[in-house]
XYZ file of C-alpha atoms in Angstrom:
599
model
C 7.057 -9.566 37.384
C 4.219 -12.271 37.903
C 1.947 -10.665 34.958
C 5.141 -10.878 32.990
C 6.006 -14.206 33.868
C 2.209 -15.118 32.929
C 2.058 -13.179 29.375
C 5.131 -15.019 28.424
C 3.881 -17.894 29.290
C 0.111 -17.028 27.263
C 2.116 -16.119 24.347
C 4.585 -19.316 24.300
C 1.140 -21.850 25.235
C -0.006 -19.542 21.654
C 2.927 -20.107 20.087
C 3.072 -23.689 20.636
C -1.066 -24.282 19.435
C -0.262 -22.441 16.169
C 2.971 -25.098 15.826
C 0.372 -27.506 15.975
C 1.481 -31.029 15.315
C 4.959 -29.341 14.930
C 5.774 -28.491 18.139
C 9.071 -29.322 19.718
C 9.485 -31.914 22.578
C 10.855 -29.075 24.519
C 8.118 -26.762 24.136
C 5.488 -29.664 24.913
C 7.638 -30.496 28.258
C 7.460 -27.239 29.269
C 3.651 -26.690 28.651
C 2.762 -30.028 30.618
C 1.114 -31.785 27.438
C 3.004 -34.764 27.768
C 0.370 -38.003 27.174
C -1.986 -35.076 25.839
C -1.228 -34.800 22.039
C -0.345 -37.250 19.287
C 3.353 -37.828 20.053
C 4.652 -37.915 16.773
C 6.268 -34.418 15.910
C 5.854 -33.310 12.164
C 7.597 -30.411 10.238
C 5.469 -28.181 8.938
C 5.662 -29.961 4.927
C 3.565 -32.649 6.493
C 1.243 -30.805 8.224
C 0.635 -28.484 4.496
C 0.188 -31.522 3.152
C -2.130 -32.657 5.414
C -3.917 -29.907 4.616
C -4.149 -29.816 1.021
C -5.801 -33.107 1.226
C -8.458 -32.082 3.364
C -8.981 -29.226 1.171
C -9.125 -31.285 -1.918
C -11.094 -33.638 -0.078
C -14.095 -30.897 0.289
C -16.778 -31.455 -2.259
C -17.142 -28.152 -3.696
C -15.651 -24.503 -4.142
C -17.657 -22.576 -1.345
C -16.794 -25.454 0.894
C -13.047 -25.451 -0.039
C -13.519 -21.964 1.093
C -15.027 -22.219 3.997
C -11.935 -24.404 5.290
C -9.589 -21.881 3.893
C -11.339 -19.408 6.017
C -11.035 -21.592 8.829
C -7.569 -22.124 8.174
C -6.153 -18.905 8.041
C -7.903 -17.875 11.522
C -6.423 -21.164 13.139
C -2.824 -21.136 11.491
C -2.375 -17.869 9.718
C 1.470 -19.427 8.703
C 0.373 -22.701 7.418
C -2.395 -21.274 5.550
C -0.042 -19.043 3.538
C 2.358 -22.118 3.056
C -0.757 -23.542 1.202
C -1.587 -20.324 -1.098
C 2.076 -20.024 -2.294
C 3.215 -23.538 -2.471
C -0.277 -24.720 -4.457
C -0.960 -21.411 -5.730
C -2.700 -22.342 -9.282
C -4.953 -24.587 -7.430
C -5.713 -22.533 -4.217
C -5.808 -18.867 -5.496
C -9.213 -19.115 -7.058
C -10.490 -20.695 -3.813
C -9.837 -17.325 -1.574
C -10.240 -14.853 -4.639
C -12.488 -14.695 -8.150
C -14.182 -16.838 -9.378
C -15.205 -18.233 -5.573
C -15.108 -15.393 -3.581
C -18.436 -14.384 -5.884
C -20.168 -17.474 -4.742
C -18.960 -16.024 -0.800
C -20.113 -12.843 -1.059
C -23.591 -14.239 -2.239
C -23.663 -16.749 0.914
C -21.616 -14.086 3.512
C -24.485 -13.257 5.982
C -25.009 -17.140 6.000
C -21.422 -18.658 6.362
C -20.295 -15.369 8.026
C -20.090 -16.812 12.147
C -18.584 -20.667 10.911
C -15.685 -19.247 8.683
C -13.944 -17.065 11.455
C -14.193 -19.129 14.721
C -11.533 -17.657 16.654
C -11.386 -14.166 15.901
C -13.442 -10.993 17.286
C -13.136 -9.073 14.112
C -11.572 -10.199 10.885
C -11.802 -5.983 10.129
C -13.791 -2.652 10.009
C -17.970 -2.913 9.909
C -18.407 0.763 9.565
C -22.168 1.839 9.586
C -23.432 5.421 9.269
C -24.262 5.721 13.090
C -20.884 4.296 13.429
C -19.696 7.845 11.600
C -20.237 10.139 14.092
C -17.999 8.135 16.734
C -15.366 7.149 14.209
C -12.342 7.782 16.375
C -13.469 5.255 18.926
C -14.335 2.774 16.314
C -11.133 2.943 14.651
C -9.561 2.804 18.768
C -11.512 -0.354 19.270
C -10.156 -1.715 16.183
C -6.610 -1.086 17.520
C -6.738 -2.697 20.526
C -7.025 -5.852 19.122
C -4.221 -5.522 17.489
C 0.037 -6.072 18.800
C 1.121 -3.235 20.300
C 3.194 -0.624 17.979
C 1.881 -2.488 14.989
C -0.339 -0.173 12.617
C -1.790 -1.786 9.399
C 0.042 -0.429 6.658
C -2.400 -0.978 3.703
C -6.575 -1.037 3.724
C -8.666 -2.382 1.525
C -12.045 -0.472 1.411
C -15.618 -1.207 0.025
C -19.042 -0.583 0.112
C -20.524 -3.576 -1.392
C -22.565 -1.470 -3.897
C -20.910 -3.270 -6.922
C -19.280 -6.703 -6.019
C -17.514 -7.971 -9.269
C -20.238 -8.582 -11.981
C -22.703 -9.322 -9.121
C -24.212 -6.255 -7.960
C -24.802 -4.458 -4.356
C -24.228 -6.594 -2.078
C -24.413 -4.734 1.083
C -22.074 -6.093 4.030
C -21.744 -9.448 2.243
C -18.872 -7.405 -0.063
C -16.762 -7.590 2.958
C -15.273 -11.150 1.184
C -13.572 -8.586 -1.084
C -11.250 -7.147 0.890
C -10.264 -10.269 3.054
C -9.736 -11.842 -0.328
C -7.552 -9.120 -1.873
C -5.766 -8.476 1.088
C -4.725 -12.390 1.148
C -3.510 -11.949 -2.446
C -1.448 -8.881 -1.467
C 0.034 -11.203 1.327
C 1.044 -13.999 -0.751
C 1.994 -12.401 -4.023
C 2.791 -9.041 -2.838
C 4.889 -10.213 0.659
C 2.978 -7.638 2.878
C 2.914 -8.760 6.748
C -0.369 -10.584 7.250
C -0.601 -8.430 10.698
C -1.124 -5.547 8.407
C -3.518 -5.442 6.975
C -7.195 -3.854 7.269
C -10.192 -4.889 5.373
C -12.861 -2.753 5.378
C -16.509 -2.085 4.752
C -19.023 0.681 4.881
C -22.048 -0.819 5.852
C -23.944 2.149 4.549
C -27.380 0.437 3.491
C -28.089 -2.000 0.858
C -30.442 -1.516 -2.373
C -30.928 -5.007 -2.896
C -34.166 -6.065 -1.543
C -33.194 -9.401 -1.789
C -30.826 -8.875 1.240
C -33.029 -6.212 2.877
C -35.643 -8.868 3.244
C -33.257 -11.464 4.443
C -33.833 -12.536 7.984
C -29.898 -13.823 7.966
C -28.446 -10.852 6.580
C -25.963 -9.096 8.659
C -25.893 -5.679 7.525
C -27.668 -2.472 7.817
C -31.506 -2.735 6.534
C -31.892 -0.060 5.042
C -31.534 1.538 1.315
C -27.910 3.216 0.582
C -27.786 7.204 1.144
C -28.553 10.345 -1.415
C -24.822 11.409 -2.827
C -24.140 14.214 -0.428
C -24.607 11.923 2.680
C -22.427 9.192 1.283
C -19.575 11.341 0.119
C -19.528 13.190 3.957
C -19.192 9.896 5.343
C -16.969 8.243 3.617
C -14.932 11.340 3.726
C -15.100 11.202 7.822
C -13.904 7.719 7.668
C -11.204 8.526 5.581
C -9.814 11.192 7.353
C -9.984 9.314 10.833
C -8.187 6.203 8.997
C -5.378 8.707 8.004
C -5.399 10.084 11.336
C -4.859 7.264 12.995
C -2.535 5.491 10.745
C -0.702 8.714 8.912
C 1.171 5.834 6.472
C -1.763 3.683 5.801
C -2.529 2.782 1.788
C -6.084 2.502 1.200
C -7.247 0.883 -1.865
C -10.595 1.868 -2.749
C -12.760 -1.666 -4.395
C -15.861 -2.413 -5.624
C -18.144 0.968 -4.983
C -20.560 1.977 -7.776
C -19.043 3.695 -10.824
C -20.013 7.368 -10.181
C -18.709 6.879 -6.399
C -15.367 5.219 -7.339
C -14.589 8.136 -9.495
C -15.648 10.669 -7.330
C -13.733 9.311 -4.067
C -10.824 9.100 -6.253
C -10.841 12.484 -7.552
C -11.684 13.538 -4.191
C -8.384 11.663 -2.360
C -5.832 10.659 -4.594
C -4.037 13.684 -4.652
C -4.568 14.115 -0.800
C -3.086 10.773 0.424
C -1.809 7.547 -0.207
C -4.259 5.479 -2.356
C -6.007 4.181 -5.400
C -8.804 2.002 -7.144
C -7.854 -1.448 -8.237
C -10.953 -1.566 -10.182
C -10.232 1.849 -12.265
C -6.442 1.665 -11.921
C -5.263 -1.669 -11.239
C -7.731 -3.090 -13.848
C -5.925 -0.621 -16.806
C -2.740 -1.087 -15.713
C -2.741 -5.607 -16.124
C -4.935 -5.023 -19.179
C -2.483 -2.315 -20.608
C 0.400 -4.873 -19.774
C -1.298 -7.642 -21.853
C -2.444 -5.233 -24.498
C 1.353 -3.843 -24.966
C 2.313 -7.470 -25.635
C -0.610 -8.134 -28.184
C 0.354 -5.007 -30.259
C 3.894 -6.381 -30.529
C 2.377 -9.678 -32.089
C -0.605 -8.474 -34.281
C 0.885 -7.309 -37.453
C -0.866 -3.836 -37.297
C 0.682 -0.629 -36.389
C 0.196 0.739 -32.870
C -1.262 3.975 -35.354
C -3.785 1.743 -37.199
C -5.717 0.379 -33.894
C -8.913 0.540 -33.555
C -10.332 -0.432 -30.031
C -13.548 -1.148 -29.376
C -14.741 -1.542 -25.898
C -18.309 -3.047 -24.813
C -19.046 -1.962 -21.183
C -18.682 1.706 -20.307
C -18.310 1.629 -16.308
C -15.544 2.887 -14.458
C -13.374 -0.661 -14.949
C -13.985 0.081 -18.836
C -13.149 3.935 -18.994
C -9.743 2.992 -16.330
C -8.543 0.601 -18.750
C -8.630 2.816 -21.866
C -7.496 6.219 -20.173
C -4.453 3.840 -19.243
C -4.404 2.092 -22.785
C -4.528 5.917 -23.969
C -1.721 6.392 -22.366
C 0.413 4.268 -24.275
C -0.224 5.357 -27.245
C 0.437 8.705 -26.210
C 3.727 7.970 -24.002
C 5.266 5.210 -25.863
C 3.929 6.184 -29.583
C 4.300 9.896 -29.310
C 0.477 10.014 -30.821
C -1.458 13.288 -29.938
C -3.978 12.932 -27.276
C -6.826 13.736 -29.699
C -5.500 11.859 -31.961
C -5.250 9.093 -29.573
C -8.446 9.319 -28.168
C -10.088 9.276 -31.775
C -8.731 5.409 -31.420
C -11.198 4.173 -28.964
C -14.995 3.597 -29.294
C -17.696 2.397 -26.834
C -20.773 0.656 -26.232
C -22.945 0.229 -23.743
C -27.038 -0.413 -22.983
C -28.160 2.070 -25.591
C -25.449 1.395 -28.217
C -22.246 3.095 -29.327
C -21.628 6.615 -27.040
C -21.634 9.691 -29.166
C -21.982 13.153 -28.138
C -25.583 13.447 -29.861
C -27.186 10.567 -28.927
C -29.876 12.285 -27.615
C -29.643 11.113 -23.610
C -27.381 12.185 -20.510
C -24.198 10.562 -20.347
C -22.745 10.499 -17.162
C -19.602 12.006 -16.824
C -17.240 9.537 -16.799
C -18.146 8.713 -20.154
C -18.381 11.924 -21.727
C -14.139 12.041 -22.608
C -14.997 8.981 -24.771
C -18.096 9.688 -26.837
C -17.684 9.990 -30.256
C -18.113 13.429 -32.641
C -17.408 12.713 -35.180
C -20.352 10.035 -36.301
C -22.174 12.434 -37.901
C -25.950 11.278 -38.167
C -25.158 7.824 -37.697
C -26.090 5.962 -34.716
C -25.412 1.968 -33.476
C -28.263 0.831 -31.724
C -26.412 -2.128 -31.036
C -22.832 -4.372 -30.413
C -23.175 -5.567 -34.080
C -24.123 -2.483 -36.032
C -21.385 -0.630 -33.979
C -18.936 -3.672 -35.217
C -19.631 -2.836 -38.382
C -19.445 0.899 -38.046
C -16.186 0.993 -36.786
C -14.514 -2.602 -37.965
C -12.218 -2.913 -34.514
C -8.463 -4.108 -34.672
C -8.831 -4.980 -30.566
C -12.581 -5.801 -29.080
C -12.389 -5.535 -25.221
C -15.397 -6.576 -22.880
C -16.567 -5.376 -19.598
C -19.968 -5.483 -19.577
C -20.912 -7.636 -17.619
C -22.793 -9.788 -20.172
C -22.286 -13.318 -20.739
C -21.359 -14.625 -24.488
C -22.213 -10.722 -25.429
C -19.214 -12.171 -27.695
C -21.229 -14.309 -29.468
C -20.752 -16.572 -33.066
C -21.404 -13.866 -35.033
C -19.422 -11.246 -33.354
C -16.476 -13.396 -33.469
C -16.546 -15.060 -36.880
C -16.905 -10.850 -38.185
C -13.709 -9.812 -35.628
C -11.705 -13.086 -37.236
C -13.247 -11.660 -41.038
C -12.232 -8.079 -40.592
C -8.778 -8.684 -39.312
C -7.940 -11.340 -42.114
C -4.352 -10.152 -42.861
C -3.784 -9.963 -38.993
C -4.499 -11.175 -35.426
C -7.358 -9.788 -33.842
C -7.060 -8.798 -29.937
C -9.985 -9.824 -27.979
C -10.212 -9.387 -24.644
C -13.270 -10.487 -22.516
C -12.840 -9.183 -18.963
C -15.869 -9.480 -17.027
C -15.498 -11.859 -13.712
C -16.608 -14.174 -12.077
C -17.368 -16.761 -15.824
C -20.772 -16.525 -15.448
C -20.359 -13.092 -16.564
C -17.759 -13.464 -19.193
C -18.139 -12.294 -22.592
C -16.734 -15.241 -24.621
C -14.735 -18.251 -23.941
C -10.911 -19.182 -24.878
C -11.988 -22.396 -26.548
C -14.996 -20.483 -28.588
C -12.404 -17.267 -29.168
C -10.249 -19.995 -30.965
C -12.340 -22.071 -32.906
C -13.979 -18.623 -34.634
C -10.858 -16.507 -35.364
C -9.274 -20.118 -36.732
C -7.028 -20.359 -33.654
C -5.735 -16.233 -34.587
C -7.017 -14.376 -31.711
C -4.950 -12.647 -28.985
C -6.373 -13.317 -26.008
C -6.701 -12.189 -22.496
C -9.584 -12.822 -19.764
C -10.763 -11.491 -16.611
C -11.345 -15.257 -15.380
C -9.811 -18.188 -15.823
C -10.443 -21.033 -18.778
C -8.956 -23.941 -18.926
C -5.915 -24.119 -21.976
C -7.369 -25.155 -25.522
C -5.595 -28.315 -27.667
C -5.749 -27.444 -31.183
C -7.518 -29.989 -33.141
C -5.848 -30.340 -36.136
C -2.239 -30.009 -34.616
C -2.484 -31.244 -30.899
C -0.846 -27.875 -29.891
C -1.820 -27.079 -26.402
C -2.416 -23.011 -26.247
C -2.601 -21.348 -22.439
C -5.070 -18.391 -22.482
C -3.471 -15.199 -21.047
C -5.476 -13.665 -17.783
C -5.724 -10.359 -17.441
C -6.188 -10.596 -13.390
C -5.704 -7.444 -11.634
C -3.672 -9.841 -8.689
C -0.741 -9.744 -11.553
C -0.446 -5.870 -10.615
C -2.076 -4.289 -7.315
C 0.055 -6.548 -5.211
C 3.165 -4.311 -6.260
C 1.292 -1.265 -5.908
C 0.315 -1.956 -2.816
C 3.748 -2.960 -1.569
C 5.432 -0.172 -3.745
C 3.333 2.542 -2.137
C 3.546 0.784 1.446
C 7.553 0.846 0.946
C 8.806 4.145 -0.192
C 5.620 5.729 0.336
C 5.009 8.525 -2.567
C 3.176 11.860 -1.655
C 0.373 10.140 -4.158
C 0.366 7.436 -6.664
C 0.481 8.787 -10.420
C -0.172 7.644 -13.247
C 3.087 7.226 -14.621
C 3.915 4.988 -11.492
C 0.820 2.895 -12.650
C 2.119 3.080 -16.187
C 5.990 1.988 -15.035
C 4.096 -1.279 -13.642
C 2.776 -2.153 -16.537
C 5.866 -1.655 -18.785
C 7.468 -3.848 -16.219
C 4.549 -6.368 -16.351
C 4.849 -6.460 -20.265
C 9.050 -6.302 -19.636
C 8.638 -9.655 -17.773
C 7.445 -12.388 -20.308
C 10.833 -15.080 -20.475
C 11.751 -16.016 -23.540
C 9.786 -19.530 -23.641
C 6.292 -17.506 -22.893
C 6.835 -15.011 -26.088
C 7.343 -17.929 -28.149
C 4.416 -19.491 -27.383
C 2.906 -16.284 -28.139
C 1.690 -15.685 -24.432
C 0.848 -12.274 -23.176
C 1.175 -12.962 -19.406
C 3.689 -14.794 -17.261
C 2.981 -17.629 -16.427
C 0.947 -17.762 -13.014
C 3.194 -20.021 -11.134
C 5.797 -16.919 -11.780
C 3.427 -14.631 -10.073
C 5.517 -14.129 -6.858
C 8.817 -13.399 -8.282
C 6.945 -10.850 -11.327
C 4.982 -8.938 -8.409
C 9.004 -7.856 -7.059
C 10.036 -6.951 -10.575
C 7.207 -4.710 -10.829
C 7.426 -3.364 -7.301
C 10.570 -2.568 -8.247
C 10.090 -0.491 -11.255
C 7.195 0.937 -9.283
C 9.979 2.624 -6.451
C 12.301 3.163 -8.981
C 9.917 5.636 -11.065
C 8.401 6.919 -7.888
C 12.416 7.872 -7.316
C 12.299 9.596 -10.624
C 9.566 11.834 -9.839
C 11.044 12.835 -6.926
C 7.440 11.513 -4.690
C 9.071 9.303 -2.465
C 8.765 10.116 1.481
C 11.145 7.105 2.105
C 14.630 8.626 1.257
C 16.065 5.104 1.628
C 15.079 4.456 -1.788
C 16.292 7.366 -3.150
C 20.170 6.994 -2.343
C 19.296 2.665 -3.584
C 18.042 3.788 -7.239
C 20.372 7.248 -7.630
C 24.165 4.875 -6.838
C 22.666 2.171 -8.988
C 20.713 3.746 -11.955
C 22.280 4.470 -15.462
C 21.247 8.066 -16.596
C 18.226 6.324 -18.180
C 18.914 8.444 -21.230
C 15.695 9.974 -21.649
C 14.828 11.450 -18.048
C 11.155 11.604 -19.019
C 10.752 8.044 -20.765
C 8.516 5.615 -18.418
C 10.589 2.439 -19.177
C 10.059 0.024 -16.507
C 13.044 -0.517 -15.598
C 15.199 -1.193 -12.674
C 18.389 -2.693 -11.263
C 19.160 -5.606 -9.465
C 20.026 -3.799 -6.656
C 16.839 -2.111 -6.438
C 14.876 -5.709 -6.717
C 16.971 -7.221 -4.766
C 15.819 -4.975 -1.386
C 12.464 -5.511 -2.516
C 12.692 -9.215 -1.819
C 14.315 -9.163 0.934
C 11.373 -6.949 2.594
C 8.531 -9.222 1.462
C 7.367 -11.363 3.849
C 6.869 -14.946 3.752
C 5.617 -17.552 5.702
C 8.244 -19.365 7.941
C 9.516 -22.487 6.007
C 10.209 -24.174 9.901
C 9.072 -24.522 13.194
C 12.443 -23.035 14.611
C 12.352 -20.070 11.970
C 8.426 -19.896 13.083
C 8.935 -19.959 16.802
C 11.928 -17.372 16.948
C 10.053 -14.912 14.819
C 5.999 -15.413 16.479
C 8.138 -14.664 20.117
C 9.255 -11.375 19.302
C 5.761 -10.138 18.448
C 3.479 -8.534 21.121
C 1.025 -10.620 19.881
C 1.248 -14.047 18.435
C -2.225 -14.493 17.266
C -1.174 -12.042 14.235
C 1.108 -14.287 12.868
């Protein structure tokens, strides 16, 4: 009875420091802190506000970070009243373009950005591998009692957004995503799992480091990386049967192979091969509608051939072959690619790996592009998407010749790389050299662009995989499908497309508006359940009886349309979490978990 008496006591002292400046006269009584806090009691608006001044206050983006960081281990409640109530302002603070400029300075910032935590996740190293079980044990017991994370986000730093390997110092990828799936997606903060697999580094930069945290050592041959990771896997699935991991950020050839290797198996997927396809395929279904060409008559040219590349035009495929009823070959015969050593063809003379081998070309003949520009040329693109990595690889030229060779329509150009510093053009320069024409979408964000001769202000559309994985992930973490297919990826982005009001198609936008974001990830987690449903995947047979009572026939059994009912989105939002908007609502809730620290 005394330990008892004591733990409630430990957790309401908790309770009361995360209330902060908040906490009730009663609560302060009872913990003796009369005369030993500020006596004025707040509600928890002031206290945001207070803290969106002293993070506006900081004097640049790593340091805005670096209080974020601080924030969320403090005051994991306040900190998410921040991210949702100044959203625009604070989401590329904890995600791209920042968290680049964190992962480069990890090893360094690393002990000062988590002060009050033992583990913000999962440092897996390949000694680690062999003890697994207990690592994955330890893990748990810092967690509340009966609470297993539901969703994992998983990396091995090899190929952090346009940067490179990055070793351990990737592990700002998954904290960052995971945050985003919190806030946009309503998973519960205490469930979550970031992850990395400190396998090695090949970046000698960090191997020669004296402040670098990871293992020094290079990465392992194939065959040992693909047993490990495998071991890891399994154990995570052991432990936590339900878990959905999302695989981010490993090197092309890896990220297809793992997926290969597991999706079928159990509950997962790649953001960067999946979730990038599926917000770009949104976006794209929106530009085809405004054009003036013919889904048929597109011609898509792609610059960048890595895994992010081929995911977004096997899903981009897809529509042409689902919603246009074109044959696959016929389909296929649509895209082109470049990448180092020019345009891909089957008789280029070198080894293409094997992701890119469903792409290259056959019918060129002798002809070969050494180049971006001679393969513009060659193939005169409709659509000219960019994920190489390679800043202004959209340059004058390239975009004066896209705005020439659609003349008698809009040309779609799309320049995806992240962070900006790796982005192929710019909104303002896509503009002024398609004479203000151009369909646009971005990986990162760029400021809107005022049309000189007419004042108009135009927003750019960004193609930011946060519009999308945050309803995968709480999708797949609700009604839990056997496996995640690609029709359930393709539903999302019908829905995504579905979800423009009637204000953003008239301004000729091809994304919702990001102060939507919320709201657009539960339309789209609810056409994700709802075509899980269909397929008859889901392990949650709640859902089923939900979609089945409510659903018209759908007329066309087989059609992927996106759709869902109100019924169906309604459940969805009342299962997302969200922050408590008081300190009563936040009390009451934080004493019914084992462990207040998680919330």
């Amino acid at each position: 009875m005394f330990e008892t008496a004591r733990s409630r006591r430990n957790s309401i002292e908790l309770v009361g420091a995360k209330a902060g400046t908040a906490m009730p006269a009663e609560m302060r009584q009872a913990l003796n802190l009369r005369g030993l806090v500020p006596a004025s009691i707040e509600d928890f608006t002031k206290q945001e506000m207070r803290a969106f001044q002293q993070l506006m206050s900081k004097p640049n983006s790593l340091e805005k970070y670096e209080f974020l960081a601080g924030l969320r281990c403090i005051n994991v409640n306040l900190f998410f009243r921040l991210v949702l109530n100044h959203f625009k302002e604070v989401a590329p603070l904890i995600y791209t373009p920042t968290v680049g400029e964190a992962c480069l300075n990890y090893s360094h910032i690393y002990p000062f950005i988590y002060p009050c935590k033992t583990s913000v996740g999962l440092f897996i190293t390949l000694k680690d591998v062999e003890n697994i079980d207990l690592v994955i044990e330890n893990y748990r017991s810092t967690m509340s009692e009966h609470v297993d994370p539901e969703i994992a986000v998983i990396t091995d730093g090899s190929r952090i957004l346009g940067l490179g390997d990055l070793g351990i110092n990737g592990m700002a990828i998954p904290i960052g995503k995971l945050q985003l799936y919190v806030a946009i997606g309503g998973l519960n903060p205490s469930r979550t799992l970031p992850i990395v697999l400190d396998f090695g580094t090949n970046n000698k930069k960090y191997l020669n480091d004296p402040l670098y945290l990871g293992t020094r050592q290079t990465r392992p041959d194939d065959e040992t990386f693909y047993d490990a990771a495998g071991q890891v896997l399994s154990a995570l699935y052991r432990a936590f049967p339900d878990i959905l991991i999302q695989f981010e950020d490993f090197s092309t050839d890896h990220a297809f192979g793992l997926l290969k290797q597991w999706r079928k198996r159990a509950l997962c997927f790649n953001d960067d091969i999946q979730g990038t396809g599926c917000v770009i395929l949104g976006g794209f279904i929106s530009a085809v509608e405004q054009a003036g060409i013919p889904a048929k008559d597109q011609r898509i040219l792609f610059v960048g051939a890595g895994s992010a590349a081929v995911g977004v035009a096997r899903q981009l495929l897809d529509y042409f072959i689902i919603e246009h009823k074109i044959p696959e070959e016929e389909a296929k015969a649509m895209f082109w690619f470049v990448d180092s050593r020019g345009m891909i063809t089957a008789n280029r003379g070198d080894k293409l790996a094997q992701h890119k081998t469903y792409f290259a070309r056959h019918d060129n003949g002798d002809t070969q592009c050494q180049d971006l520009e001679a393969t513009l040329e060659y193939v005169k693109p409709t659509a000219l998407i960019g994920l190489s990595t390679i800043h202004k690889a959209f340059n004058e030229h390239v975009l004066t010749r896209m705005s020439e060779i659609n003349s008698d329509a809009r040309p779609i150009i799309f320049p995806l790389s992240n962070p900006e510093t790796k982005a192929e053009c710019s909104f303002e320069e896509a503009m002024r050299l398609t004479n203000n024409r151009v369909l646009f979408a971005s990986g990162t964000a760029f400021p809107a662009y005022t049309i000189p001769e007419s004042g108009e202000v135009r927003i750019p559309g960004q193609g930011n995989n946060m519009y999308v994985f945050p309803a995968i992930g709480l999708g797949a973490s609700l009604c839990k499908p056997e496996w995640i297919t690609d029709t359930m990826i393709y539903a999302v982005s019908k829905a995504l497309a579905n979800s423009l009001n009637e204000q953003e198609k008239a301004r000729g936008e091809l994304y919702p508006r990001i102060e939507r974001i919320r709201d657009v990830a539960a339309r789209l987690t609810a056409a994700f359940i709802t075509q899980a449903v269909r397929e008859g995947q889901v392990r949650d047979k709640h859902w089923e009886e939900i979609v089945a009572t409510n659903m018209p026939d759908m007329i066309n059994k087989k059609a992927v349309t996106g759709l869902f009912t109100k019924r169906v989105l309604g459940e969805v939002k009342t299962l997302m979490w969200a922050p408590a908007s008081s300190v009563e609502q936040y009390i009451v809730e934080a004493m019914t978990y084992e462990n207040p620290d998680d919330i």
